[in-house]
Amino acid sequence: MSLLAVEDALQRILEGIRPTETESVPVAQADGRVLAEPLAATRTQPPWATSAMDGYAVRGADVAEAATLNLIGQSAAGHRFEGELKPGETVRIFTGAPLPAGADTIVIQENVGVDGDLITMPATETGRFVRPLGLDFTQGDELLREAEILSSVRIALAAAMGYSQLPVRRKPVFAVLSTGDELVLPGEKIGPDQIIASNNFGVAALLRAQGGASVDLGIAPDDPDAIAAKLRIAMDGGADVLVTTGGASVGDHDYVQDVLTSLGVEIGFWKIAMRPGKPLMFGRCGGKIFIGLPGNPVSALVCARVFLVPLVRALLGLDAAETYEDAILGADLPANDQRQDYLRATLARENGKLVATPFSRQDSSMLATLGQSDALIVRPPHAPAASSGMPCKVLRMQAIT
Ligand code: AMP
Ligand code: MG
């Protein structure tokens, strides 16, 4: 199989992806979830004309010129004044309280003179400090759209619209497996030839930050039966996507492709024109998606950023298209070969321009430089040499966590 272009690989992964089903969640637990249906207000807000201030409800005609009015009662939030305001009368009123029948204007309390039940009013324009019925929204107004991410503000709005439960997309479940005899979990006893597994944590965190759910399958040794056993658990357990890291190349100890084939996975591709991340594997089986990420930590996380983030978005019914930002290079770059390059870089604002400065060493094992990067400079295949100050495209890394 020849090297597949990144865009083609992504297109194949996203082909035929349908959003997950709808589930209902309490509004108190819906933050960050994706709305599965448009929502219309079940009520009108405010449901009656209401006072915007603490003061006195009056008839505008009474206070067109200064006047003294008779206090006949009060209207507080949650406790309306039941009577009707007649000419020459006023009702004490507080913010959020319904306007009494007959009243159309509020005079703020700071501006009146009080002498027992006689209230002296300043000249006031009719309609001041009244919030009319439906100022905010009206029953039936479609205020939230399908495929909107429920931010704090939208959660508040949905609650105000009368929803205690919200229809959201089920979180797509990603099962993540690390493979390698050399791997141990952080905190575990570590042998002389071992290193700490990190990919699984980073990949799972990235997926969760995008609205997915993750299942940690732990570490499988470089043994086809052990890898297959772990994957079978996830296949039976309802994962939508099975993600492995490591063991995806052509070394003697790379078993992922054989294992996937033995499980009946139809391999779509397993090598792409990308650096870091050439040995990326993709397949499908029984409605499930299999992604074999490379083992090198930077390759694993950059491939997760480039392929799994759009996949989560597509599974949530969101637009999967990527936003590349324009920047200028902070260093010279040599001509590129046939692989699309993703260079770790820092970003800085200089004279209003975004400057992307690549790290001088880009080895795919160097996780520390990825940790210090703000973005990846994306260089298309065969890009000519470029000098500092020339335009480039960047893909945010940290902003997307
Ligand atoms: P592999 O793709 O299995 O040949 O692994 C490539 C490199 O990535 C090796 O140096 C592995 O030790 C390393 N590696 C593989 N899996 C992980 C992991 N989960 N966390 C950190 N490093 C890993
Ligand atoms: Mg390995």
CSV table of C-alpha atoms and ligand atoms in Angstrom, one decimal:
chain,number,residue,atom,x,y,z
A,1,MET,CA,0.0,0.0,0.0
A,2,SER,CA,1.4,3.4,-0.9
A,3,LEU,CA,1.3,6.5,1.4
A,4,LEU,CA,-2.1,8.1,1.6
A,5,ALA,CA,-2.5,11.9,1.8
A,6,VAL,CA,-3.6,13.2,5.2
A,7,GLU,CA,-6.8,14.7,3.7
A,8,ASP,CA,-7.7,11.4,2.0
A,9,ALA,CA,-7.1,9.4,5.1
A,10,LEU,CA,-9.3,11.8,7.2
A,11,GLN,CA,-12.0,11.6,4.5
A,12,ARG,CA,-12.0,7.8,4.6
A,13,ILE,CA,-12.2,7.8,8.4
A,14,LEU,CA,-15.1,10.2,8.4
A,15,GLU,CA,-16.9,8.5,5.5
A,16,GLY,CA,-20.4,7.4,6.5
A,17,ILE,CA,-20.1,8.5,10.1
A,18,ARG,CA,-23.4,9.2,11.6
A,19,PRO,CA,-24.0,11.1,14.9
A,20,THR,CA,-24.6,9.0,18.0
A,21,GLU,CA,-28.2,8.5,19.3
A,22,THR,CA,-30.0,11.1,21.4
A,23,GLU,CA,-30.1,10.7,25.1
A,24,SER,CA,-31.8,12.9,27.8
A,25,VAL,CA,-29.7,14.4,30.5
A,26,PRO,CA,-30.6,16.7,33.5
A,27,VAL,CA,-29.9,20.3,32.7
A,28,ALA,CA,-27.6,20.4,35.7
A,29,GLN,CA,-25.3,17.8,34.0
A,30,ALA,CA,-25.5,18.9,30.4
A,31,ASP,CA,-22.5,21.3,30.2
A,32,GLY,CA,-20.3,20.6,27.3
A,33,ARG,CA,-22.8,18.2,25.7
A,34,VAL,CA,-24.1,18.6,22.2
A,35,LEU,CA,-27.7,19.4,21.6
A,36,ALA,CA,-29.3,16.8,19.5
A,37,GLU,CA,-32.5,18.8,18.6
A,38,PRO,CA,-33.4,22.4,18.3
A,39,LEU,CA,-35.2,23.7,21.4
A,40,ALA,CA,-38.1,26.2,21.5
A,41,ALA,CA,-39.0,28.2,24.6
A,42,THR,CA,-41.8,26.4,26.5
A,43,ARG,CA,-42.8,29.8,28.1
A,44,THR,CA,-42.7,33.5,27.7
A,45,GLN,CA,-40.1,35.5,29.7
A,46,PRO,CA,-40.9,37.7,31.5
A,47,PRO,CA,-44.4,36.2,31.7
A,48,TRP,CA,-45.9,39.6,32.5
A,49,ALA,CA,-44.8,43.2,32.4
A,50,THR,CA,-42.3,43.5,35.3
A,51,SER,CA,-40.4,46.2,37.2
A,52,ALA,CA,-36.7,46.7,36.3
A,53,MET,CA,-36.1,48.6,39.6
A,54,ASP,CA,-37.1,49.0,43.2
A,55,GLY,CA,-39.5,51.9,43.4
A,56,TYR,CA,-43.2,52.8,42.8
A,57,ALA,CA,-45.6,51.6,40.1
A,58,VAL,CA,-47.6,54.5,38.7
A,59,ARG,CA,-49.9,55.5,35.8
A,60,GLY,CA,-47.7,57.4,33.4
A,61,ALA,CA,-50.4,60.1,33.0
A,62,ASP,CA,-50.3,60.8,36.8
A,63,VAL,CA,-46.6,61.6,36.8
A,64,ALA,CA,-46.2,63.4,33.5
A,65,GLU,CA,-45.8,66.3,35.8
A,66,ALA,CA,-44.7,66.0,39.4
A,67,ALA,CA,-47.6,64.8,41.6
A,68,THR,CA,-48.4,63.3,45.0
A,69,LEU,CA,-49.9,59.9,44.9
A,70,ASN,CA,-51.6,57.6,47.4
A,71,LEU,CA,-49.8,54.4,48.4
A,72,ILE,CA,-52.3,51.5,48.3
A,73,GLY,CA,-50.1,48.4,48.6
A,74,GLN,CA,-47.0,46.6,47.3
A,75,SER,CA,-45.9,44.1,44.6
A,76,ALA,CA,-42.8,42.0,45.4
A,77,ALA,CA,-41.1,39.4,43.3
A,78,GLY,CA,-43.2,36.3,43.7
A,79,HIS,CA,-46.1,38.2,45.4
A,80,ARG,CA,-48.0,40.3,43.0
A,81,PHE,CA,-50.4,43.2,44.0
A,82,GLU,CA,-53.8,41.8,43.2
A,83,GLY,CA,-55.8,45.0,42.9
A,84,GLU,CA,-55.9,47.6,40.2
A,85,LEU,CA,-54.2,51.0,40.2
A,86,LYS,CA,-56.6,53.8,39.8
A,87,PRO,CA,-55.7,57.5,38.9
A,88,GLY,CA,-53.9,59.1,41.8
A,89,GLU,CA,-52.7,55.8,43.3
A,90,THR,CA,-49.3,54.1,43.5
A,91,VAL,CA,-48.0,50.7,44.6
A,92,ARG,CA,-44.6,50.0,46.2
A,93,ILE,CA,-42.8,47.6,43.8
A,94,PHE,CA,-39.6,45.7,43.7
A,95,THR,CA,-37.4,44.4,40.9
A,96,GLY,CA,-38.9,41.4,39.2
A,97,ALA,CA,-42.4,42.0,40.6
A,98,PRO,CA,-45.4,42.0,38.2
A,99,LEU,CA,-46.8,45.4,37.4
A,100,PRO,CA,-50.2,45.9,38.9
A,101,ALA,CA,-53.1,46.3,36.5
A,102,GLY,CA,-53.4,49.9,35.4
A,103,ALA,CA,-49.7,50.7,36.0
A,104,ASP,CA,-47.4,51.4,33.1
A,105,THR,CA,-44.4,53.2,34.6
A,106,ILE,CA,-41.9,52.8,37.5
A,107,VAL,CA,-40.5,55.7,39.5
A,108,ILE,CA,-37.3,54.7,41.2
A,109,GLN,CA,-37.3,54.9,45.0
A,110,GLU,CA,-34.3,57.2,45.2
A,111,ASN,CA,-36.4,60.0,43.4
A,112,VAL,CA,-39.5,60.1,45.5
A,113,GLY,CA,-40.5,61.9,48.7
A,114,VAL,CA,-42.3,59.7,51.3
A,115,ASP,CA,-44.7,61.1,53.9
A,116,GLY,CA,-46.6,58.2,55.3
A,117,ASP,CA,-48.9,56.9,52.5
A,118,LEU,CA,-48.3,60.1,50.4
A,119,ILE,CA,-45.6,59.7,47.8
A,120,THR,CA,-44.3,62.8,45.9
A,121,MET,CA,-43.2,61.9,42.4
A,122,PRO,CA,-40.8,63.6,40.1
A,123,ALA,CA,-41.9,64.2,36.5
A,124,THR,CA,-41.4,60.9,34.8
A,125,GLU,CA,-41.6,59.7,31.2
A,126,THR,CA,-44.3,57.0,30.7
A,127,GLY,CA,-43.0,53.5,30.4
A,128,ARG,CA,-39.7,54.1,32.4
A,129,PHE,CA,-38.2,51.0,34.0
A,130,VAL,CA,-40.8,48.6,32.8
A,131,ARG,CA,-39.8,45.3,31.2
A,132,PRO,CA,-42.7,44.4,28.9
A,133,LEU,CA,-44.2,40.9,28.7
A,134,GLY,CA,-41.9,38.7,26.5
A,135,LEU,CA,-39.0,41.2,26.5
A,136,ASP,CA,-36.5,38.3,26.7
A,137,PHE,CA,-38.3,35.6,24.6
A,138,THR,CA,-41.7,34.3,23.7
A,139,GLN,CA,-43.1,30.8,24.0
A,140,GLY,CA,-42.2,28.9,20.8
A,141,ASP,CA,-39.1,31.0,20.0
A,142,GLU,CA,-36.4,28.5,18.8
A,143,LEU,CA,-33.5,29.9,20.7
A,144,LEU,CA,-31.1,26.8,20.7
A,145,ARG,CA,-30.1,25.0,17.6
A,146,GLU,CA,-29.3,21.4,16.9
A,147,ALA,CA,-25.5,20.7,17.2
A,148,GLU,CA,-24.8,23.6,19.6
A,149,ILE,CA,-22.4,22.8,22.4
A,150,LEU,CA,-24.1,23.5,25.7
A,151,SER,CA,-22.0,26.3,27.2
A,152,SER,CA,-22.7,27.7,30.6
A,153,VAL,CA,-24.8,30.5,29.0
A,154,ARG,CA,-26.8,28.1,26.9
A,155,ILE,CA,-27.4,25.9,29.9
A,156,ALA,CA,-28.9,28.9,31.7
A,157,LEU,CA,-31.0,29.8,28.7
A,158,ALA,CA,-32.3,26.2,28.3
A,159,ALA,CA,-33.3,26.2,32.0
A,160,ALA,CA,-35.0,29.6,31.6
A,161,MET,CA,-36.8,28.2,28.6
A,162,GLY,CA,-38.3,25.6,30.9
A,163,TYR,CA,-36.2,22.5,30.3
A,164,SER,CA,-35.3,20.3,33.2
A,165,GLN,CA,-33.9,17.6,30.8
A,166,LEU,CA,-32.0,18.2,27.6
A,167,PRO,CA,-31.8,16.0,24.4
A,168,VAL,CA,-28.1,15.5,23.7
A,169,ARG,CA,-25.9,13.2,21.7
A,170,ARG,CA,-24.6,10.2,23.5
A,171,LYS,CA,-20.9,10.6,24.1
A,172,PRO,CA,-19.1,8.4,21.7
A,173,VAL,CA,-17.0,5.8,23.6
A,174,PHE,CA,-13.4,5.4,22.7
A,175,ALA,CA,-11.5,2.4,24.1
A,176,VAL,CA,-7.8,3.1,24.3
A,177,LEU,CA,-5.1,0.4,24.5
A,178,SER,CA,-1.4,0.8,24.9
A,179,THR,CA,0.7,-2.0,23.5
A,180,GLY,CA,4.4,-2.8,24.3
A,181,ASP,CA,6.4,-5.1,26.5
A,182,GLU,CA,8.4,-2.1,27.6
A,183,LEU,CA,5.5,-0.2,29.1
A,184,VAL,CA,4.4,0.2,32.7
A,185,LEU,CA,1.9,2.6,34.2
A,186,PRO,CA,3.1,5.7,36.1
A,187,GLY,CA,3.6,4.8,39.8
A,188,GLU,CA,4.2,1.1,39.0
A,189,LYS,CA,7.4,-0.7,39.7
A,190,ILE,CA,9.6,-0.2,36.7
A,191,GLY,CA,12.2,-2.6,35.3
A,192,PRO,CA,15.6,-1.7,33.8
A,193,ASP,CA,14.3,-1.9,30.2
A,194,GLN,CA,11.0,-0.3,30.8
A,195,ILE,CA,9.5,3.2,30.2
A,196,ILE,CA,6.3,4.8,31.4
A,197,ALA,CA,3.2,4.6,29.2
A,198,SER,CA,2.0,8.1,28.4
A,199,ASN,CA,0.1,7.9,25.1
A,200,ASN,CA,-3.1,6.3,26.6
A,201,PHE,CA,-3.5,9.2,29.1
A,202,GLY,CA,-2.9,12.0,26.6
A,203,VAL,CA,-5.2,10.4,23.9
A,204,ALA,CA,-8.0,9.7,26.4
A,205,ALA,CA,-7.8,13.2,27.8
A,206,LEU,CA,-7.9,14.8,24.3
A,207,LEU,CA,-11.0,12.7,23.4
A,208,ARG,CA,-12.8,13.6,26.7
A,209,ALA,CA,-12.0,17.3,26.2
A,210,GLN,CA,-13.7,17.1,22.8
A,211,GLY,CA,-16.9,15.6,24.3
A,212,GLY,CA,-16.1,11.9,23.9
A,213,ALA,CA,-16.0,9.2,26.6
A,214,SER,CA,-12.9,7.0,27.2
A,215,VAL,CA,-12.4,3.5,28.4
A,216,ASP,CA,-8.9,2.6,29.5
A,217,LEU,CA,-7.9,-0.8,28.3
A,218,GLY,CA,-4.5,-0.6,30.0
A,219,ILE,CA,-1.4,-2.0,28.5
A,220,ALA,CA,-1.1,-5.2,26.5
A,221,PRO,CA,2.3,-6.8,26.0
A,222,ASP,CA,3.6,-7.4,22.5
A,223,ASP,CA,1.6,-10.6,22.2
A,224,PRO,CA,-1.1,-11.1,19.6
A,225,ASP,CA,-3.4,-13.1,21.9
A,226,ALA,CA,-3.1,-10.5,24.7
A,227,ILE,CA,-3.8,-7.6,22.3
A,228,ALA,CA,-6.8,-9.5,20.8
A,229,ALA,CA,-8.2,-10.4,24.2
A,230,LYS,CA,-8.2,-6.7,25.3
A,231,LEU,CA,-9.8,-5.5,22.0
A,232,ARG,CA,-12.4,-8.2,22.2
A,233,ILE,CA,-13.5,-6.9,25.6
A,234,ALA,CA,-13.9,-3.4,24.2
A,235,MET,CA,-15.8,-4.7,21.1
A,236,ASP,CA,-18.2,-6.6,23.3
A,237,GLY,CA,-18.4,-3.7,25.7
A,238,GLY,CA,-20.0,-1.2,23.4
A,239,ALA,CA,-17.1,1.0,22.4
A,240,ASP,CA,-17.7,3.0,19.2
A,241,VAL,CA,-14.0,3.4,18.4
A,242,LEU,CA,-11.1,1.2,19.4
A,243,VAL,CA,-7.8,3.0,19.6
A,244,THR,CA,-4.5,1.3,20.0
A,245,THR,CA,-1.1,2.9,20.3
A,246,GLY,CA,2.2,1.3,19.3
A,247,GLY,CA,2.9,-2.0,17.5
A,248,ALA,CA,1.6,-0.5,14.3
A,249,SER,CA,4.8,-0.5,12.2
A,250,VAL,CA,6.5,-3.4,10.4
A,251,GLY,CA,8.9,-4.5,13.2
A,252,ASP,CA,9.1,-8.1,14.4
A,253,HIS,CA,7.1,-7.1,17.5
A,254,ASP,CA,4.4,-5.1,15.8
A,255,TYR,CA,1.3,-7.2,15.9
A,256,VAL,CA,-1.6,-4.7,15.7
A,257,GLN,CA,-2.3,-5.2,12.1
A,258,ASP,CA,-2.3,-9.0,12.4
A,259,VAL,CA,-4.5,-8.9,15.4
A,260,LEU,CA,-7.0,-6.5,13.7
A,261,THR,CA,-7.2,-8.8,10.7
A,262,SER,CA,-7.7,-11.8,12.9
A,263,LEU,CA,-10.6,-10.0,14.6
A,264,GLY,CA,-12.3,-9.5,11.2
A,265,VAL,CA,-11.4,-5.9,10.9
A,266,GLU,CA,-11.3,-4.7,7.3
A,267,ILE,CA,-8.1,-2.6,7.1
A,268,GLY,CA,-8.8,0.7,5.2
A,269,PHE,CA,-5.2,2.0,5.3
A,270,TRP,CA,-2.2,1.8,7.5
A,271,LYS,CA,0.4,4.2,6.2
A,272,ILE,CA,-0.1,7.9,5.5
A,273,ALA,CA,2.0,10.7,4.1
A,274,MET,CA,2.5,12.4,7.4
A,275,ARG,CA,5.3,13.3,9.8
A,276,PRO,CA,5.1,12.5,12.6
A,277,GLY,CA,2.8,9.6,12.3
A,278,LYS,CA,3.4,7.5,9.2
A,279,PRO,CA,2.2,4.2,10.6
A,280,LEU,CA,-1.5,5.1,11.2
A,281,MET,CA,-3.9,2.3,10.8
A,282,PHE,CA,-7.6,2.5,10.2
A,283,GLY,CA,-10.2,-0.2,9.8
A,284,ARG,CA,-13.9,-1.0,10.4
A,285,CYS,CA,-15.7,-4.0,11.7
A,286,GLY,CA,-19.3,-4.5,12.5
A,287,GLY,CA,-20.0,-0.7,12.7
A,288,LYS,CA,-17.0,-0.1,14.9
A,289,ILE,CA,-14.0,1.9,14.0
A,290,PHE,CA,-10.4,0.9,14.6
A,291,ILE,CA,-7.6,3.4,14.8
A,292,GLY,CA,-4.1,2.1,15.3
A,293,LEU,CA,-2.0,5.1,16.4
A,294,PRO,CA,1.8,5.0,16.2
A,295,GLY,CA,3.7,4.4,19.5
A,296,ASN,CA,6.0,7.3,19.5
A,297,PRO,CA,4.3,9.8,21.9
A,298,VAL,CA,4.4,12.8,19.6
A,299,SER,CA,3.2,10.7,16.6
A,300,ALA,CA,0.4,9.3,18.8
A,301,LEU,CA,-0.8,12.7,20.1
A,302,VAL,CA,-0.4,14.5,16.8
A,303,CYS,CA,-2.3,11.8,14.9
A,304,ALA,CA,-5.0,11.9,17.7
A,305,ARG,CA,-5.2,15.7,17.2
A,306,VAL,CA,-5.4,15.4,13.4
A,307,PHE,CA,-7.7,12.4,13.0
A,308,LEU,CA,-9.5,11.6,16.3
A,309,VAL,CA,-10.6,15.2,17.1
A,310,PRO,CA,-12.6,15.4,13.8
A,311,LEU,CA,-13.9,11.9,14.4
A,312,VAL,CA,-15.3,12.8,17.8
A,313,ARG,CA,-16.8,15.9,16.3
A,314,ALA,CA,-18.4,14.0,13.5
A,315,LEU,CA,-19.8,11.4,16.0
A,316,LEU,CA,-21.3,14.2,18.0
A,317,GLY,CA,-22.9,15.7,14.8
A,318,LEU,CA,-20.6,18.7,14.9
A,319,ASP,CA,-18.8,20.2,11.9
A,320,ALA,CA,-15.5,18.2,11.6
A,321,ALA,CA,-13.7,20.7,9.4
A,322,GLU,CA,-10.5,22.0,10.8
A,323,THR,CA,-9.6,25.6,11.3
A,324,TYR,CA,-6.0,26.4,10.4
A,325,GLU,CA,-4.8,29.8,11.4
A,326,ASP,CA,-2.5,32.1,9.4
A,327,ALA,CA,0.8,32.9,11.0
A,328,ILE,CA,4.3,33.9,9.9
A,329,LEU,CA,7.3,31.8,10.3
A,330,GLY,CA,9.7,32.6,13.1
A,331,ALA,CA,12.6,30.6,11.5
A,332,ASP,CA,13.8,29.3,8.1
A,333,LEU,CA,12.5,25.9,7.0
A,334,PRO,CA,14.0,23.5,4.5
A,335,ALA,CA,12.0,22.2,1.5
A,336,ASN,CA,9.6,19.4,2.6
A,337,ASP,CA,9.5,15.9,1.2
A,338,GLN,CA,6.4,13.9,0.2
A,339,ARG,CA,5.0,13.7,3.8
A,340,GLN,CA,2.8,16.5,5.2
A,341,ASP,CA,4.8,17.8,8.2
A,342,TYR,CA,3.4,18.9,11.6
A,343,LEU,CA,6.1,20.9,13.3
A,344,ARG,CA,5.9,21.6,17.0
A,345,ALA,CA,6.1,25.4,17.4
A,346,THR,CA,5.5,28.2,19.9
A,347,LEU,CA,3.2,31.1,19.0
A,348,ALA,CA,3.8,34.7,19.9
A,349,ARG,CA,2.1,38.0,18.8
A,350,GLU,CA,4.6,40.4,17.3
A,351,ASN,CA,3.3,43.7,15.8
A,352,GLY,CA,-0.2,42.2,15.7
A,353,LYS,CA,1.0,39.2,13.7
A,354,LEU,CA,1.0,35.6,15.0
A,355,VAL,CA,4.6,34.3,14.7
A,356,ALA,CA,5.1,30.5,14.8
A,357,THR,CA,8.6,29.4,15.7
A,358,PRO,CA,9.4,25.7,15.2
A,359,PHE,CA,11.6,23.8,17.7
A,360,SER,CA,14.9,23.0,16.1
A,361,ARG,CA,14.6,19.3,17.0
A,362,GLN,CA,11.4,17.5,15.9
A,363,ASP,CA,12.1,13.9,16.8
A,364,SER,CA,8.7,12.1,17.3
A,365,SER,CA,9.8,10.7,20.7
A,366,MET,CA,10.3,14.2,22.2
A,367,LEU,CA,7.1,14.7,24.2
A,368,ALA,CA,8.7,17.6,26.2
A,369,THR,CA,8.8,19.8,23.1
A,370,LEU,CA,5.2,18.9,22.3
A,371,GLY,CA,4.3,20.0,25.9
A,372,GLN,CA,5.9,23.3,25.2
A,373,SER,CA,4.2,23.8,21.9
A,374,ASP,CA,1.2,26.0,21.3
A,375,ALA,CA,0.6,24.8,17.8
A,376,LEU,CA,1.7,22.7,14.9
A,377,ILE,CA,3.0,24.3,11.7
A,378,VAL,CA,1.4,22.4,8.9
A,379,ARG,CA,3.6,22.0,5.8
A,380,PRO,CA,2.1,20.4,2.8
A,381,PRO,CA,4.0,17.7,0.9
A,382,HIS,CA,6.8,19.1,-1.3
A,383,ALA,CA,6.5,22.6,0.2
A,384,PRO,CA,9.5,24.6,-1.0
A,385,ALA,CA,12.0,26.0,1.4
A,386,ALA,CA,10.6,28.9,3.4
A,387,SER,CA,12.3,31.7,5.2
A,388,SER,CA,11.5,33.4,8.5
A,389,GLY,CA,8.8,36.0,8.0
A,390,MET,CA,6.9,34.0,5.3
A,391,PRO,CA,3.3,33.0,5.8
A,392,CYS,CA,2.4,29.6,7.1
A,393,LYS,CA,-0.6,27.7,8.5
A,394,VAL,CA,-0.9,26.5,12.0
A,395,LEU,CA,-3.1,24.1,13.9
A,396,ARG,CA,-3.7,24.8,17.5
A,397,MET,CA,-2.5,22.1,19.9
A,398,GLN,CA,-2.9,23.3,23.5
A,399,ALA,CA,-6.0,25.3,23.0
A,400,ILE,CA,-7.8,22.2,22.2
A,401,THR,CA,-6.2,20.4,25.2
B,1,AMP,P1,6.1,1.1,18.5
B,1,AMP,O1,5.2,1.8,17.6
B,1,AMP,O2,5.4,0.0,19.3
B,1,AMP,O3,7.3,0.6,17.8
B,1,AMP,O4,6.6,2.2,19.5
B,1,AMP,C1,7.4,3.3,19.1
B,1,AMP,C2,8.0,4.0,20.3
B,1,AMP,O5,7.0,4.5,21.1
B,1,AMP,C3,8.8,3.1,21.2
B,1,AMP,O6,9.9,3.8,21.6
B,1,AMP,C4,7.9,2.8,22.3
B,1,AMP,O7,8.5,2.5,23.5
B,1,AMP,C5,7.1,4.1,22.4
B,1,AMP,N1,5.7,3.9,22.9
B,1,AMP,C6,4.9,2.9,22.5
B,1,AMP,N2,3.7,3.0,23.2
B,1,AMP,C7,3.9,4.0,24.1
B,1,AMP,C8,3.0,4.6,25.1
B,1,AMP,N3,1.8,4.1,25.3
B,1,AMP,N4,3.5,5.6,25.8
B,1,AMP,C9,4.8,6.1,25.6
B,1,AMP,N5,5.6,5.6,24.7
B,1,AMP,C10,5.2,4.5,23.9
B,2,MG,MG,6.0,-1.4,20.4
